mmCIF file of C-alpha atoms in Angstrom:
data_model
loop_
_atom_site.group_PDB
_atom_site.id
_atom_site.type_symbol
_atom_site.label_atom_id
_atom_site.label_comp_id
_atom_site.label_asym_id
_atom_site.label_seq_id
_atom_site.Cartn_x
_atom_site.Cartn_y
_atom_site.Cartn_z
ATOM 1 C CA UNK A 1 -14.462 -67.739 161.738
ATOM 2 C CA UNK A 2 -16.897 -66.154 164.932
ATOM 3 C CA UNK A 3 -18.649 -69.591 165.983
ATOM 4 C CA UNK A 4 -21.534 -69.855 168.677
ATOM 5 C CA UNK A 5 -20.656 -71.779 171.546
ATOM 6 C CA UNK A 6 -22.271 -74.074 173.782
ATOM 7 C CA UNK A 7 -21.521 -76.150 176.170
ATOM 8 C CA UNK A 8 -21.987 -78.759 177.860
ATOM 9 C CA UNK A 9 -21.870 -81.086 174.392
ATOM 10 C CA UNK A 10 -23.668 -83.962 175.737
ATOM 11 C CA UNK A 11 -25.208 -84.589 179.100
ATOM 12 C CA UNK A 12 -27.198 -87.344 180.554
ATOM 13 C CA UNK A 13 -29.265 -86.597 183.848
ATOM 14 C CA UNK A 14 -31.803 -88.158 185.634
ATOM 15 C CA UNK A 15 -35.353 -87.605 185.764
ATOM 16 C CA UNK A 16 -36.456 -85.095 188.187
ATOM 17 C CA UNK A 17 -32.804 -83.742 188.356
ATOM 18 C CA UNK A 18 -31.973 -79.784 187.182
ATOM 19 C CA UNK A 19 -29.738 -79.359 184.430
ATOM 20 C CA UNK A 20 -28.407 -75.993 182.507
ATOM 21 C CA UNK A 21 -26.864 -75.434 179.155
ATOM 22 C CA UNK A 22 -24.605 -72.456 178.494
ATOM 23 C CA UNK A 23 -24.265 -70.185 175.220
ATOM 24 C CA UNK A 24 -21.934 -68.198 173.853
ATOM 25 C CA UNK A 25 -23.530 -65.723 170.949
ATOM 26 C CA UNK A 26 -21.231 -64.537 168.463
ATOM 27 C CA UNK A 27 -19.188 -61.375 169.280
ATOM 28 C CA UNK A 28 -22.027 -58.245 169.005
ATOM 29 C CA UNK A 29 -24.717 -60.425 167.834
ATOM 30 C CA UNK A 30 -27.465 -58.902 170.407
ATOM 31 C CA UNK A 31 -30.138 -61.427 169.369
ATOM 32 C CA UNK A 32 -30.100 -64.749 171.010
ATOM 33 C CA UNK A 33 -32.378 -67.796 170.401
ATOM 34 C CA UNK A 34 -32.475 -71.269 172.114
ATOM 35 C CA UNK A 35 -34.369 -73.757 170.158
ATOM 36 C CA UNK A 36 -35.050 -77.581 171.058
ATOM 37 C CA UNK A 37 -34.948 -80.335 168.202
ATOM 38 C CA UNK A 38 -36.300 -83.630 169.167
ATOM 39 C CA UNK A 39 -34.534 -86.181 167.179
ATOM 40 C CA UNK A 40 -36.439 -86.133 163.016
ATOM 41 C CA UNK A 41 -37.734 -82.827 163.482
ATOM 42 C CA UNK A 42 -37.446 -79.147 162.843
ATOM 43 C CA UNK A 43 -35.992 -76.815 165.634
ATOM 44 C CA UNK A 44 -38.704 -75.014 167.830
ATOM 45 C CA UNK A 45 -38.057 -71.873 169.705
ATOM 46 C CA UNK A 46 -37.983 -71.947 173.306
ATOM 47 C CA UNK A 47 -36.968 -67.953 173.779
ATOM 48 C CA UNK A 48 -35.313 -65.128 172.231
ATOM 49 C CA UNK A 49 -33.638 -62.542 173.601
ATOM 50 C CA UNK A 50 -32.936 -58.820 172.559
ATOM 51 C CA UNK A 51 -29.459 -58.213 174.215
ATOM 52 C CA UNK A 52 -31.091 -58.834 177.893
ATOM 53 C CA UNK A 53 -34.604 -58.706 177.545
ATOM 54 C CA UNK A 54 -37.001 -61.285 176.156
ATOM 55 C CA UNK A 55 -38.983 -60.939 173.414
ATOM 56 C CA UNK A 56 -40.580 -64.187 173.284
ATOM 57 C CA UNK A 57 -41.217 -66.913 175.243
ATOM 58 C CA UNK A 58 -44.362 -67.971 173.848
ATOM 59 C CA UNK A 59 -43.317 -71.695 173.673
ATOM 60 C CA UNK A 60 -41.185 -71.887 177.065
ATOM 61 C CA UNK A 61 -42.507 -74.409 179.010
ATOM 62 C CA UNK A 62 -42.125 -72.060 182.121
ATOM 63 C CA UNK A 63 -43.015 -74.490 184.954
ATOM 64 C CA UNK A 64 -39.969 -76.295 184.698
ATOM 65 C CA UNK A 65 -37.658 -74.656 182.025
ATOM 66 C CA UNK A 66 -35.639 -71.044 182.574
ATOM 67 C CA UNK A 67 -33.810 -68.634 180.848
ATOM 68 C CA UNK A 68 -31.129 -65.398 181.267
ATOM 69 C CA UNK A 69 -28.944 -63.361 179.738
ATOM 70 C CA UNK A 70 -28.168 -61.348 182.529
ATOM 71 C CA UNK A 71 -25.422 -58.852 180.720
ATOM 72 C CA UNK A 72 -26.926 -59.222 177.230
ATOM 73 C CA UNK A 73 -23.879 -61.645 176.178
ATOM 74 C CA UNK A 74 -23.774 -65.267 176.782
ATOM 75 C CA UNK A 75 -26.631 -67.180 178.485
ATOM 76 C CA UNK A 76 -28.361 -69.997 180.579
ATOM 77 C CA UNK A 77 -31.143 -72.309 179.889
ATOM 78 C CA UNK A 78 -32.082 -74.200 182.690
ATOM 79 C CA UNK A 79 -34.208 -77.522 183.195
ATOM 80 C CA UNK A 80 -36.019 -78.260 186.796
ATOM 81 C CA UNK A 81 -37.059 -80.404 187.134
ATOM 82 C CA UNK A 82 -36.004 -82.707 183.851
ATOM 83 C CA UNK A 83 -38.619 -85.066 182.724
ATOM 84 C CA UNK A 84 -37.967 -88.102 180.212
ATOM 85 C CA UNK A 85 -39.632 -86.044 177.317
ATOM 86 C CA UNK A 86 -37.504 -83.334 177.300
ATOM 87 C CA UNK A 87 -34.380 -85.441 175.946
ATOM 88 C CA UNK A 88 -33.428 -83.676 172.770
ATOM 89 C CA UNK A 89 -30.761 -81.670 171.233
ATOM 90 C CA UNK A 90 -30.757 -78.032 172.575
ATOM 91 C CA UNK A 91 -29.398 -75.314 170.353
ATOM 92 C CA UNK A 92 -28.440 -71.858 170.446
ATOM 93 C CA UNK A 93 -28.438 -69.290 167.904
ATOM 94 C CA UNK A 94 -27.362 -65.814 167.514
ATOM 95 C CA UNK A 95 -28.057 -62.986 164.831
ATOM 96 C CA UNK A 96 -27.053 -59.737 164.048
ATOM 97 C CA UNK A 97 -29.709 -59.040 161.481
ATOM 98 C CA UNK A 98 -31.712 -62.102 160.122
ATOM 99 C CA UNK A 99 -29.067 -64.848 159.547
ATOM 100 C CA UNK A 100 -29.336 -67.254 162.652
ATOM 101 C CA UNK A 101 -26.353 -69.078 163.547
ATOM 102 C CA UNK A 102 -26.460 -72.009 165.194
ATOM 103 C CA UNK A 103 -23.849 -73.562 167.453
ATOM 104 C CA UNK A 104 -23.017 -77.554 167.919
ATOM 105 C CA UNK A 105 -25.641 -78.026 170.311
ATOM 106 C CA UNK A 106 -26.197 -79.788 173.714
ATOM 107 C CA UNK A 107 -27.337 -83.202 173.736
ATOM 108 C CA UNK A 108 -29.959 -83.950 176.600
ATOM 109 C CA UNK A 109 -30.543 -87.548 177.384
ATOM 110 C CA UNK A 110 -32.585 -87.919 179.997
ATOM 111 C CA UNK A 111 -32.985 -91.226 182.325
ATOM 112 C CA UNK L 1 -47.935 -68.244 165.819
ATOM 113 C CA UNK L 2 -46.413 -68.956 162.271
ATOM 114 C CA UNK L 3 -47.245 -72.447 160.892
ATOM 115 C CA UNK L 4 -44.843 -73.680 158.689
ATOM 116 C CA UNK L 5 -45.896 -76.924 156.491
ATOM 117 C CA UNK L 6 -42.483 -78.657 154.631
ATOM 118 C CA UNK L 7 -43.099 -81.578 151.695
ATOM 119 C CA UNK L 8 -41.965 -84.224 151.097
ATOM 120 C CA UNK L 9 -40.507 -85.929 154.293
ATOM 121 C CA UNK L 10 -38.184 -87.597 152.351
ATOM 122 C CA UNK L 11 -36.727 -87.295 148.884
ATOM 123 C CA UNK L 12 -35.145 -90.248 146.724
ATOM 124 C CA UNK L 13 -33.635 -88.682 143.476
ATOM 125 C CA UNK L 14 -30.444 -89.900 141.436
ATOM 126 C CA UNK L 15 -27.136 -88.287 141.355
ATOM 127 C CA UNK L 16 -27.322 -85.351 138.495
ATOM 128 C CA UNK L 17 -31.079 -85.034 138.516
ATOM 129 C CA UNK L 18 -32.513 -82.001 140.266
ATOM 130 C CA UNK L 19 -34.328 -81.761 143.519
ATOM 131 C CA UNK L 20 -37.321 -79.798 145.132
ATOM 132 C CA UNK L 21 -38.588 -78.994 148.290
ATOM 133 C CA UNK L 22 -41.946 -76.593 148.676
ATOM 134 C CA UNK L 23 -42.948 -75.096 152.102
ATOM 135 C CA UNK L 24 -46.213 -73.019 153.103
ATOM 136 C CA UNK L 25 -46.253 -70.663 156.001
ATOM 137 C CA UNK L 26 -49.119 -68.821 157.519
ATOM 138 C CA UNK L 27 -47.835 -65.140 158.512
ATOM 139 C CA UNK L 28 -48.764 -62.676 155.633
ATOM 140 C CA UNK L 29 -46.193 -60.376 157.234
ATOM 141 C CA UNK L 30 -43.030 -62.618 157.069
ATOM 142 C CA UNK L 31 -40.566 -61.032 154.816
ATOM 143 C CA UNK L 32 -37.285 -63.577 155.298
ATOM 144 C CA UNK L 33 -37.580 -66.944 154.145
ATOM 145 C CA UNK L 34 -34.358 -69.293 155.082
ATOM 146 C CA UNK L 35 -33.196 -72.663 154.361
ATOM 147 C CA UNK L 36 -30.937 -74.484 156.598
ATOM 148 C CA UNK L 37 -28.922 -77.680 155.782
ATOM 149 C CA UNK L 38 -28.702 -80.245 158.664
ATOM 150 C CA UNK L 39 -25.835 -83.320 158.021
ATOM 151 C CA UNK L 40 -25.830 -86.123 161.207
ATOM 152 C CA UNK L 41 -24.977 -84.911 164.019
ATOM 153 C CA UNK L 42 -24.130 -81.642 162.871
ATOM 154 C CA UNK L 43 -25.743 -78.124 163.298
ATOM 155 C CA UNK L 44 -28.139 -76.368 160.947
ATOM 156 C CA UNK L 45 -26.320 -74.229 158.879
ATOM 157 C CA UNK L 46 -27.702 -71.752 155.832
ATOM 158 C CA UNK L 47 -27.582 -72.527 152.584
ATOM 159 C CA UNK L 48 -29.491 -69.590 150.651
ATOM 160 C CA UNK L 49 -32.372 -67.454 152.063
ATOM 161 C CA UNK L 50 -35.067 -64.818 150.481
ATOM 162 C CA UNK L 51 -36.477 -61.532 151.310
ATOM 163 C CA UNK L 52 -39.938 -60.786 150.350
ATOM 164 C CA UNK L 53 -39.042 -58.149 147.760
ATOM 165 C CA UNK L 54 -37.734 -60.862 145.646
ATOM 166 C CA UNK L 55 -39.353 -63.624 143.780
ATOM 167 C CA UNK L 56 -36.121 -66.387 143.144
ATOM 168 C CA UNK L 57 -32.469 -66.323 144.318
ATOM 169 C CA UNK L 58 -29.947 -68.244 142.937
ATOM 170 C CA UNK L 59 -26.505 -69.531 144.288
ATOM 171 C CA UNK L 60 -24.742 -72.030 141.954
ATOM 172 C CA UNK L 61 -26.796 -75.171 141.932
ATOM 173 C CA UNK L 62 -28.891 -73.907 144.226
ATOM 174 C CA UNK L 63 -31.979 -71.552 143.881
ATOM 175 C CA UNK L 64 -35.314 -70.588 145.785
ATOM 176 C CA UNK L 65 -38.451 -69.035 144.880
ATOM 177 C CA UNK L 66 -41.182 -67.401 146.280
ATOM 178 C CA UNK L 67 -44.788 -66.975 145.755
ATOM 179 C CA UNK L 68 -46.069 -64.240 148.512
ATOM 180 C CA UNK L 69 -49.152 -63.971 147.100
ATOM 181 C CA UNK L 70 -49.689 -68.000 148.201
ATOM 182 C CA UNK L 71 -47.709 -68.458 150.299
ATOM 183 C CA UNK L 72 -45.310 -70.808 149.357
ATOM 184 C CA UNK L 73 -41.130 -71.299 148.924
ATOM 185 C CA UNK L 74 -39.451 -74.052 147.032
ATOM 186 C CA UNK L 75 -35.888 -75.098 147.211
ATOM 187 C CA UNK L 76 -34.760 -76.096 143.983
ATOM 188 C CA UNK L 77 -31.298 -78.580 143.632
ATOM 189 C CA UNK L 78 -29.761 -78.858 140.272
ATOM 190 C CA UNK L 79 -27.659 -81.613 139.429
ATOM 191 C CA UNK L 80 -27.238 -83.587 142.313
ATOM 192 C CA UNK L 81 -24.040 -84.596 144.219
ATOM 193 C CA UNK L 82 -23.559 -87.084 146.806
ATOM 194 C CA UNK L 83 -22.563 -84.597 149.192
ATOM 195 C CA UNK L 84 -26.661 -82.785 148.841
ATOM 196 C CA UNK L 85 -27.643 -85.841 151.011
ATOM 197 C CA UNK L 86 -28.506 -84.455 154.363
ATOM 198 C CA UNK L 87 -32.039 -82.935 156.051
ATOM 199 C CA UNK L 88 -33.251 -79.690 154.453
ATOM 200 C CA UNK L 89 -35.260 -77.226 156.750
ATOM 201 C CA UNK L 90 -37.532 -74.599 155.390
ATOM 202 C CA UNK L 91 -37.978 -71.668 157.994
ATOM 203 C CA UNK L 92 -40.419 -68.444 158.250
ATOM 204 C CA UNK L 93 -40.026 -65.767 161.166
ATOM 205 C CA UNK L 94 -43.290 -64.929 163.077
ATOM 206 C CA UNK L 95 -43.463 -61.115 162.547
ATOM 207 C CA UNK L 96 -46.980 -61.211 163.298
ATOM 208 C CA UNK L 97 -45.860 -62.173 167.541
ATOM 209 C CA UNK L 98 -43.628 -58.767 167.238
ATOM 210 C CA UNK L 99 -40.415 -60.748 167.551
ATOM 211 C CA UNK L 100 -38.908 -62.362 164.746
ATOM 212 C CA UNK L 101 -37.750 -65.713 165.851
ATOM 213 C CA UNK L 102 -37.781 -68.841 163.085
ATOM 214 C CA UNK L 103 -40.586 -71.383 162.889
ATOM 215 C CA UNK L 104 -39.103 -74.101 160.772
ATOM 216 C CA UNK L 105 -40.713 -76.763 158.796
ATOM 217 C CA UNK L 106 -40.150 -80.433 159.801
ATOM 218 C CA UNK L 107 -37.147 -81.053 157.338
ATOM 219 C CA UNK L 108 -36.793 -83.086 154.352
ATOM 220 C CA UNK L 109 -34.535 -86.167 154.069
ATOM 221 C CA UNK L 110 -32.585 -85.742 150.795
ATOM 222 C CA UNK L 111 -30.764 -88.985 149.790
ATOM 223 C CA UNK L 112 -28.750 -88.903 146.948
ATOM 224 C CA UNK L 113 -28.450 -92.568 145.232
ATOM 225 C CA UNK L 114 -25.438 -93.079 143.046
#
């Protein structure tokens, strides 16, 4: 069975360091999300992307945090530079119509 | 954006008694209504979802409804298993922002006592 993946599965940096998770979407799934889920709550967006465009960033904290999908495939979010608050779990998502699939996840700790 | 209100926080029933979760959501033009089961440590995954054109879904123990007209979804558990315990997530995409990306709810904690 197609799975999203991600990697790295955990990483710990330090505050003030950069950091970047990578995602692979399901074969042909041209939608793309990244959410972050702080530990007891929901996922939030961060972005979505339309093969390599973005269609929202609404809730991208775009001082410090990044995102691409250069070739409309797999993609980069990127943290610099990392703060203490933004340890969570970061996780990608793909769709072909409206069922979001979710990979495992990065785990962020920051320190 | 799309405000997405999830009750109860946390749900204590017995093992073979039914379970129910209601969510809200503020965008009249959302028309796909998910939920996503979360065990520790694990990814969301989906469990059932609902298009607007429909007002319940079933799937085995498992059925949701929806009320367009107010607003509101419910996730409905029949006959409870051990293996139901995990955190439930209501979701609603914002159509209104022209993308369609998921706001979820803030997830219910399901235990199942035995």
């Amino acid at each position: 069975e197609a799975e999203v993946a991600q990697s790295p599965r955990y990483k710990i940096t330090e505050k003030s360091q950069a950091v970047a998770f990578w995602c692979d979407p399901i074969s042909g799934h041209a939608t793309l999300y990244w959410y972050r889920q702080i530990l007891g709550q929901g996922p939030e967006l961060l972005v979505q992307f339309q093969d390599e465009s973005v269609v929202d960033d609404s809730q991208l904290p775009k001082d410090r945090f990044s995102a691409e999908r250069l070739k409309g495939v797999d993609s980069t979010l990127k943290i610099q530079p990392a703060e203490l608050g933004d340890s969570a779990m970061y996780l990608c998502a793909s769709s072909l119509e409206t069922e979001a699939f979710f990979g495992q996840g990065t785990r962020l700790t920051v320190v | 954006g799309e405000n997405v209100e999830q009750h109860p926080s946390t749900l204590s029933v017995q093992e073979g008694d039914s379970a129910v979760i209601k969510c809200t959501y503020s965008d009249s033009a959302s028309n796909y209504f998910p939920w996503y089961k979360q065990e520790l440590g694990k990814r969301p995954q989906l469990i059932i979802d609902i298009r607007s054109n429909v007002g319940e879904k079933k799937d085995q123990r498992i059925a949701v409804t929806l009320n367009k007209t107010a607003k509101h979804f419910s996730l409905h558990i029949t006959e409870t298993q051990p293996e139901d315990s995990a955190v439930y997530f209501c979701a609603a995409p914002w159509i209104g922002g022209g993308a369609d990306g998921l706001t979820f709810g803030k997830g219910t904690h399901l235990i199942i006592q035995p």
